[in-house]
XYZ file of C-alpha atoms in Angstrom:
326
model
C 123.643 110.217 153.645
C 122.337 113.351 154.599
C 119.002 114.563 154.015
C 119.205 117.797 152.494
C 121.528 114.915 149.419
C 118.488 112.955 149.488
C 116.181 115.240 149.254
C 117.669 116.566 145.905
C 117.990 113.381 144.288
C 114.494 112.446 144.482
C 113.881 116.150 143.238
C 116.057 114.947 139.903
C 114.187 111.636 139.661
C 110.903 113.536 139.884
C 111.835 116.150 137.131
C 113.895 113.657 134.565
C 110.038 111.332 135.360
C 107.900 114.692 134.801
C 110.089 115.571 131.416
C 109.711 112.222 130.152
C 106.222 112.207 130.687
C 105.384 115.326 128.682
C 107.868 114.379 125.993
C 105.722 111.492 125.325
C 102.412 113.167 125.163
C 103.987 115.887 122.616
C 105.093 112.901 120.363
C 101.434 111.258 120.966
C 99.598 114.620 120.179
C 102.279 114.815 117.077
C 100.867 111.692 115.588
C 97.255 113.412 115.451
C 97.806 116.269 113.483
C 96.583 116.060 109.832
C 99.509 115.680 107.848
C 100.058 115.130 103.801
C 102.637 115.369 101.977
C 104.036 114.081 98.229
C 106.246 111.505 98.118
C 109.726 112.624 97.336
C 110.305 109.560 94.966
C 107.512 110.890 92.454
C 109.291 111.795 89.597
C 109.980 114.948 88.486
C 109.953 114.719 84.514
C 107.540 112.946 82.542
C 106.215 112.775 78.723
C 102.731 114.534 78.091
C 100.278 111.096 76.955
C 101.963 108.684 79.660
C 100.572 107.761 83.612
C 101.924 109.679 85.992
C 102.022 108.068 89.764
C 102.253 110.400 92.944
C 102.687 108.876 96.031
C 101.280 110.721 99.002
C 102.315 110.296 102.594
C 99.388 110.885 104.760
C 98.861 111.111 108.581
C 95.062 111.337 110.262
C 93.210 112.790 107.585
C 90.267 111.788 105.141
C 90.353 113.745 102.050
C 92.521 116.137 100.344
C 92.452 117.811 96.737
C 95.276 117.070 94.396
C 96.155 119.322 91.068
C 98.343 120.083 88.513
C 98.756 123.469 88.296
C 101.148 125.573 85.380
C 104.116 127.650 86.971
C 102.732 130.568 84.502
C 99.461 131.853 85.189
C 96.427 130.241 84.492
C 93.913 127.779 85.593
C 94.590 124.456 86.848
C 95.180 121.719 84.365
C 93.352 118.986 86.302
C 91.829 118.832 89.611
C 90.817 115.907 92.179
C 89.735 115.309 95.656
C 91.196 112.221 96.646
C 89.566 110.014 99.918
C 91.712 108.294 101.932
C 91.217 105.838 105.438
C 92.442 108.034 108.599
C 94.322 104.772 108.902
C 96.783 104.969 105.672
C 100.188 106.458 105.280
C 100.794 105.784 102.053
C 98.619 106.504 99.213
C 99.413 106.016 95.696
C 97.597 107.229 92.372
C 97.594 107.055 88.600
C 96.732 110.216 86.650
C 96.526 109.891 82.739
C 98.356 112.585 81.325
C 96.950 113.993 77.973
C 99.256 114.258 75.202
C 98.066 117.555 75.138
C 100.832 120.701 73.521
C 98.643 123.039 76.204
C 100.197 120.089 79.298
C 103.994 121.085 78.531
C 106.127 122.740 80.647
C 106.813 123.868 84.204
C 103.916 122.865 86.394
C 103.478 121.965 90.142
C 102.255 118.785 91.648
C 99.495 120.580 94.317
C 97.922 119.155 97.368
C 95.551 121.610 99.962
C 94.224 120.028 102.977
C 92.977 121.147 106.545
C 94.749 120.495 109.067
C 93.661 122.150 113.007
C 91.424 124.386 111.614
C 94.021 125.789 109.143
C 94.195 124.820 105.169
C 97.548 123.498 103.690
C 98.778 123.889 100.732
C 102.034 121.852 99.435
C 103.774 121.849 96.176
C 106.166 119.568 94.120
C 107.606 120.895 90.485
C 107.262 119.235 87.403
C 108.323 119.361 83.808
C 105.888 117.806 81.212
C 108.168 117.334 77.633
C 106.839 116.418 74.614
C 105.989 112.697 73.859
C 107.776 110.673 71.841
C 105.405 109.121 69.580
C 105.307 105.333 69.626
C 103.229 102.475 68.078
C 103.433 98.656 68.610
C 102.321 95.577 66.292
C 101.331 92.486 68.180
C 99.185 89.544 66.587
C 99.507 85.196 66.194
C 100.170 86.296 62.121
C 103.743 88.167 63.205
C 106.740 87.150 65.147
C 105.851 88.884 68.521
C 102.377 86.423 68.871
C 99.407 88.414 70.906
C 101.532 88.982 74.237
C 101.319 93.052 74.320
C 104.809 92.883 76.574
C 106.295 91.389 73.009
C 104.591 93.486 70.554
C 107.049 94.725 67.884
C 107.841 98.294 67.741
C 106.977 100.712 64.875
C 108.703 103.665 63.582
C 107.455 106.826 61.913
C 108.074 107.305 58.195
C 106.618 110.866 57.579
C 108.845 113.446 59.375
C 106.361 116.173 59.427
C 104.057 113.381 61.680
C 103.532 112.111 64.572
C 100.943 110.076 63.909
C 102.082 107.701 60.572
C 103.885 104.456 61.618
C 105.866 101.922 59.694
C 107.261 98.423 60.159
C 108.182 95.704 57.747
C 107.377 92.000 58.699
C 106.924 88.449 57.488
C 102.589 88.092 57.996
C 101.217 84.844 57.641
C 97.686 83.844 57.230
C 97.722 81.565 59.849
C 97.783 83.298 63.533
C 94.302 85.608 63.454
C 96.021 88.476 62.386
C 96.958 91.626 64.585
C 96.482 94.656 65.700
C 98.115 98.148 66.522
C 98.718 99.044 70.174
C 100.135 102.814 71.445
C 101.835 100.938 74.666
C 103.736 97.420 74.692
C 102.021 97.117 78.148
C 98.454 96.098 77.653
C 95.653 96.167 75.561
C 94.386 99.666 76.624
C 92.863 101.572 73.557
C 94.066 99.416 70.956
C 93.583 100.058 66.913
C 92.093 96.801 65.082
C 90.114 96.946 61.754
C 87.450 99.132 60.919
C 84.405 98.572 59.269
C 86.228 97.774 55.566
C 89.709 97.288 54.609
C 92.402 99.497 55.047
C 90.487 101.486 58.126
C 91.030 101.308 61.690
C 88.608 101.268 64.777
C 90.346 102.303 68.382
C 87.637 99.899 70.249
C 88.257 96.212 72.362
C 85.043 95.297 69.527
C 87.355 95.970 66.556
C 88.626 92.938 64.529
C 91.897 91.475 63.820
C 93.741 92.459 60.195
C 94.413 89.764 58.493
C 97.005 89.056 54.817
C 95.066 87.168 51.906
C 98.836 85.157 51.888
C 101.950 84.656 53.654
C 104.412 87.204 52.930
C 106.656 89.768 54.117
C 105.207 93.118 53.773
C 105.264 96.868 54.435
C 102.668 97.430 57.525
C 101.764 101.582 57.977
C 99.212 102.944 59.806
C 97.700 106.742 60.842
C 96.379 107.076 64.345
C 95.313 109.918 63.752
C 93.312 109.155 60.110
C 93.055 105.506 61.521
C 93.753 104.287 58.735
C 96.296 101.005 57.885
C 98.252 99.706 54.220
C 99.371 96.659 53.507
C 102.045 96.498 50.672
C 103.996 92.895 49.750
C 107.682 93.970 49.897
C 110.593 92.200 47.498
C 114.522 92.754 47.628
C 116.477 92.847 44.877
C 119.628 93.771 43.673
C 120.479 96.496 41.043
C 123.814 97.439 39.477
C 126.077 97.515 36.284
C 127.300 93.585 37.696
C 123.843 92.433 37.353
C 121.861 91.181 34.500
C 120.006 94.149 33.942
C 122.206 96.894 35.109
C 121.120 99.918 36.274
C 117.990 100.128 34.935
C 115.735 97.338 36.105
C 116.439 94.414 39.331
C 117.131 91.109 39.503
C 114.601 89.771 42.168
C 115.588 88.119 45.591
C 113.589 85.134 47.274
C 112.350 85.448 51.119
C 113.306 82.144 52.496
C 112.333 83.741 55.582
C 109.871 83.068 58.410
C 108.125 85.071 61.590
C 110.996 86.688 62.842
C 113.925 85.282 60.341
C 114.158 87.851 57.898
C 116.553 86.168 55.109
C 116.471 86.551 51.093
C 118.378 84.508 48.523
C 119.548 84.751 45.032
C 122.107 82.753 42.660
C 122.716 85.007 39.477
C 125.588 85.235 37.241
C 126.981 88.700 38.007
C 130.100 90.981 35.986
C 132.572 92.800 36.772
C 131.229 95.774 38.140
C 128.888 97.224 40.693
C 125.671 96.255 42.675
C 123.331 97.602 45.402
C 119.833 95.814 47.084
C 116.877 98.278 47.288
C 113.500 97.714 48.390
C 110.059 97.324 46.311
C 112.291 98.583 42.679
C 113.113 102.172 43.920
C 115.510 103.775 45.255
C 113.481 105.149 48.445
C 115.210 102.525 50.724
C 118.856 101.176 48.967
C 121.306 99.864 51.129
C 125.017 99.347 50.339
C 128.394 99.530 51.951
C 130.093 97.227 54.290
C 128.459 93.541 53.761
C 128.337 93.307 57.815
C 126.693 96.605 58.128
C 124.503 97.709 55.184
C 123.652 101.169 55.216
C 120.576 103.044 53.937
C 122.304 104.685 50.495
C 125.336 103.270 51.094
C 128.366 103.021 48.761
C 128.179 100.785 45.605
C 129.478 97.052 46.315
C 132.076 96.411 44.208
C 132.586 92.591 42.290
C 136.146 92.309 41.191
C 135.927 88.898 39.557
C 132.892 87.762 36.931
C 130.575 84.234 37.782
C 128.313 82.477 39.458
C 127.158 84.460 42.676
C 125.177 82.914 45.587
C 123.667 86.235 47.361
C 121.696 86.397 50.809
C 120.616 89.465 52.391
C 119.697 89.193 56.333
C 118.214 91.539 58.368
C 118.296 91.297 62.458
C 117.258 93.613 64.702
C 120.732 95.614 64.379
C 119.695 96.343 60.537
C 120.640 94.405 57.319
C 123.990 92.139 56.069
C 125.032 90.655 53.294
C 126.980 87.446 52.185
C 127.855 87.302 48.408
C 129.717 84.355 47.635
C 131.402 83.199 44.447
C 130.895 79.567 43.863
């Protein structure tokens, strides 16, 4: 081989080594720079009154400040300086959002850092929305028992609130009671009794509300008054086929227990009509279909006159009816 051939072959070998060499150190001097960022997995949507969690990706550097800042002008809505070890990559926090009407809307998810003598500033948009209000009972003297991750949800039964909460269930003596709870997660600021009946106290130190007797009963309560009712709650049925007609109701029996929701009658009924409602008014009636009772449903019609055996059920897809002719 000639020399002048192996002369430029070491002189590749030498530059492809050289190349390599300095491609490494830029990768090694790559890893040193300050970097943070927000992981792309934090969501992008979330309900003013609920956690939100930001992951962070950071890369050689200490402390940064994180805030939430609106997309129209104004100041910031919260601020923090978060400390991390030089050593993590992944960070990840919990912010309580306030269920605040001033929190929704467009906002940005901020971070500002310094990074070679220079400060960074990053940004991730966000939508806050308005919460859905939402209130759990959980207690030994209802179905659910006092596991939060089982507590029974409550609806609202003032339109014009968001604050008033309803639920009907079977309450026994036995059990300690219950409580209220804004999450089915954990205990965090739960609502027990107040200092007399019928008031509540947001406080781990308030009590347990407890029923004088087993029954099934109307449960409400303001989180926003804190205040609770208790009100026993009766089925009947009501029609021109029952004893009184239309103008008083024939009462059903709970045979129920926690979490078995079942009334029973055996009445000698007429040709006619019939409808249950709740309590003797006609705020909550149901009617219709036997397999699917609706709330002011159509009149349920009895073709033949006798002795009826009636049972009313209600499940968690809403009420049914059997009424049998013996």
């Amino acid at each position: 081989m000639k020399m002048s051939t192996i002369f430029r072959l070491l002189l590749v070998l030498v530059m492809g080594t050289s190349s390599l060499l300095y491609s490494c150190k830029k990768v090694e001097h790559g890893t040193d720079v300050p970097i943070v960022s927000i992981n792309e997995n934090t969501v992008s949507t979330i309900q003013v009154g609920k956690k939100l969690k930001v992951g962070f990706i950071a890369n050689q550097v200490t402390d940064f400040t994180f805030s939430i800042v609106p997309v129209a002008a104004g100041e910031a809505l919260m601020t923090e300086n978060i400390t991390v070890d030089p050593n993590t990559f992944i960070v990840s926090k919990e912010f309580d959002i306030p269920n605040q009407v001033s929190w929704i809307g467009d906002a940005l998810l901020k971070i500002s850092y310094t990074s070679e003598g220079q400060v960074i500033e990053k940004t991730k948009p966000i939508t806050f929305t308005e919460s859905n209000p939402q209130m759990f009972v959980v207690g030994g003297s209802i179905a659910s028992g006092w596991e939060p991750t089982l507590s029974i949800p409550m609806t609202l039964y003032d339109k014009d609130s968001k604050s008033k909460f309803e639920v009907y269930e079977y309450v026994t003596v036995d059990g300690s009671g219950f409580k209220f709870l804004p999450t089915n997660v954990d205990w965090t600021d739960a609502f027990g009794k107040g200092t007399s009946d019928g008031t509540l106290l947001q406080s781990a130190d308030a009590g347990n509300i407890t029923v004088a007797s087993d029954d099934f009963y109307r449960i409400r309560m303001d989180a926003e008054a804190k205040t609770y009712e208790l009100l026993k709650s009766t089925w009947g049925v009501i029609g021109s086929a029952t004893p009184n007609g239309w103008d008083s109701d024939t009462d059903m029996k709970f045979v129920g227990s926690k979490g078995i929701y079942t009334w029973k009658l055996t009445v000698n009924l007429t040709v006619g009509e019939l409808k249950f409602r709740m309590n003797d008014d006609w705020i909550i009636n149901i009617g219709g279909e036997l397999s699917s009772l609706q709330q002011d449903g159509a009149n349920i019609a009895i073709a033949t006159a006798g002795k009826y055996d009636i049972e009313l059920s209600r499940t968690a897809s809403g009420y049914s009816a059997k009424i049998s002719k013996n």
